[in-house]
Amino acid sequence: MARLNLIADVHASLPALEAVLDELPRARTLHLGDVVGYNPHPGEVIELLRERRIPSVMGNHDMAVVTGDTSWFNPVAARAIEWTREQLGEEELSYLASLPLEMRTEEVYAVHGSPRRKLEEYVYPDYPEEVLEGFAGLAMRPVIALGHLHIPFVRRTGDTLVLNPGSVGQPRDGCAKASFATIDLETLEVEVVRVEYDIDRVARDILRAGLPAILAQRLYAGY
Ligand code: ZN
């Protein structure tokens, strides 16, 4: 059975990524951007994604870490970007710089934001049908996989499935558990799965790193 797993917005949370990898069905897995930012394990997360051969598109936080341009970020997110830049070596930075803005497989178009604004557009679950149809025209694949919002949703427009698997490292839908999605590529049936992980460990490492305490607090509330 052809199956595909989607993960997004790991955001440098090693415990959340490990917990999700333990639960993923055996299948190809894509990451929809924001490997780093917010959380305290950027090097470990880059290493684990590469070791598991999970390809990723570029996220806006990945781009900011590469360029150092945080002008679009709030002060808390910007502080985490600066901290991340100090932690990573040249090789890790060039990995982030190499991430493509979009990815196409036979069935899937993958992007962090949207097919028209690849890094920065938040696509919400209640987006108008016409806009999603426009995306389908740009993507030209049966599945459009998006990140960035940190809230899982599944929409269908015509024959196209538009979905966001939610965030691994910083869920924002009020559920603190890490999120991923798995798709049966024959039926296009989607399952969104939530996984508990060791938030205490992430929170402790956030505080130890001197990152803003709000980044730890928000993980418990899932926002
Ligand atoms: Zn993100």
PDB file of C-alpha atoms in Angstrom, residues 8-9 11 32-34 60 111-113 119-127 146-153 163-167 170-173 218 222-223:
ATOM      1  CA  ALA A   8       6.119  19.955   9.706  1.00  0.00           C
ATOM      2  CA  ASP A   9       7.539  22.643  11.950  1.00  0.00           C
ATOM      3  CA  HIS A  11      11.395  23.712  15.281  1.00  0.00           C
ATOM      4  CA  LEU A  32       7.330  20.846   5.421  1.00  0.00           C
ATOM      5  CA  GLY A  33       9.806  23.392   6.727  1.00  0.00           C
ATOM      6  CA  ASP A  34      10.958  25.138   9.905  1.00  0.00           C
ATOM      7  CA  ASN A  60      10.738  31.041   7.157  1.00  0.00           C
ATOM      8  CA  VAL A 111       5.725  23.930   0.555  1.00  0.00           C
ATOM      9  CA  HIS A 112       6.011  25.721   3.907  1.00  0.00           C
ATOM     10  CA  GLY A 113       3.632  28.648   3.284  1.00  0.00           C
ATOM     11  CA  LEU A 119       7.683  31.076   2.912  1.00  0.00           C
ATOM     12  CA  GLU A 120       5.239  33.434   4.554  1.00  0.00           C
ATOM     13  CA  GLU A 121       1.583  32.826   3.731  1.00  0.00           C
ATOM     14  CA  TYR A 122      -0.551  31.270   6.456  1.00  0.00           C
ATOM     15  CA  VAL A 123      -3.177  29.070   4.819  1.00  0.00           C
ATOM     16  CA  TYR A 124      -6.109  28.705   7.231  1.00  0.00           C
ATOM     17  CA  PRO A 125      -8.598  25.819   7.271  1.00  0.00           C
ATOM     18  CA  ASP A 126     -11.456  28.198   6.350  1.00  0.00           C
ATOM     19  CA  TYR A 127      -9.725  29.652   3.282  1.00  0.00           C
ATOM     20  CA  LEU A 146       1.534  22.836   3.793  1.00  0.00           C
ATOM     21  CA  GLY A 147       3.267  23.798   7.047  1.00  0.00           C
ATOM     22  CA  HIS A 148       3.701  27.150   8.840  1.00  0.00           C
ATOM     23  CA  LEU A 149       0.278  27.339  10.572  1.00  0.00           C
ATOM     24  CA  HIS A 150       1.065  24.779  13.326  1.00  0.00           C
ATOM     25  CA  ILE A 151      -2.616  23.709  13.218  1.00  0.00           C
ATOM     26  CA  PRO A 152      -3.603  20.461  11.488  1.00  0.00           C
ATOM     27  CA  PHE A 153      -6.388  20.485   8.912  1.00  0.00           C
ATOM     28  CA  LEU A 163      -3.637  19.539   4.184  1.00  0.00           C
ATOM     29  CA  ASN A 164      -1.460  20.698   7.031  1.00  0.00           C
ATOM     30  CA  PRO A 165      -0.172  17.967   9.364  1.00  0.00           C
ATOM     31  CA  GLY A 166       0.180  20.395  12.295  1.00  0.00           C
ATOM     32  CA  SER A 167       3.448  21.008  14.107  1.00  0.00           C
ATOM     33  CA  GLN A 170       5.204  23.720  18.738  1.00  0.00           C
ATOM     34  CA  PRO A 171       1.517  22.804  18.246  1.00  0.00           C
ATOM     35  CA  ARG A 172      -0.854  25.798  18.347  1.00  0.00           C
ATOM     36  CA  ASP A 173      -4.317  24.262  18.269  1.00  0.00           C
ATOM     37  CA  ARG A 218       3.495  27.896  25.499  1.00  0.00           C
ATOM     38  CA  GLY A 222      -0.213  24.030  22.849  1.00  0.00           C
ATOM     39  CA  TYR A 223      -0.371  27.551  21.473  1.00  0.00           C
TER      40      TYR A 223
END
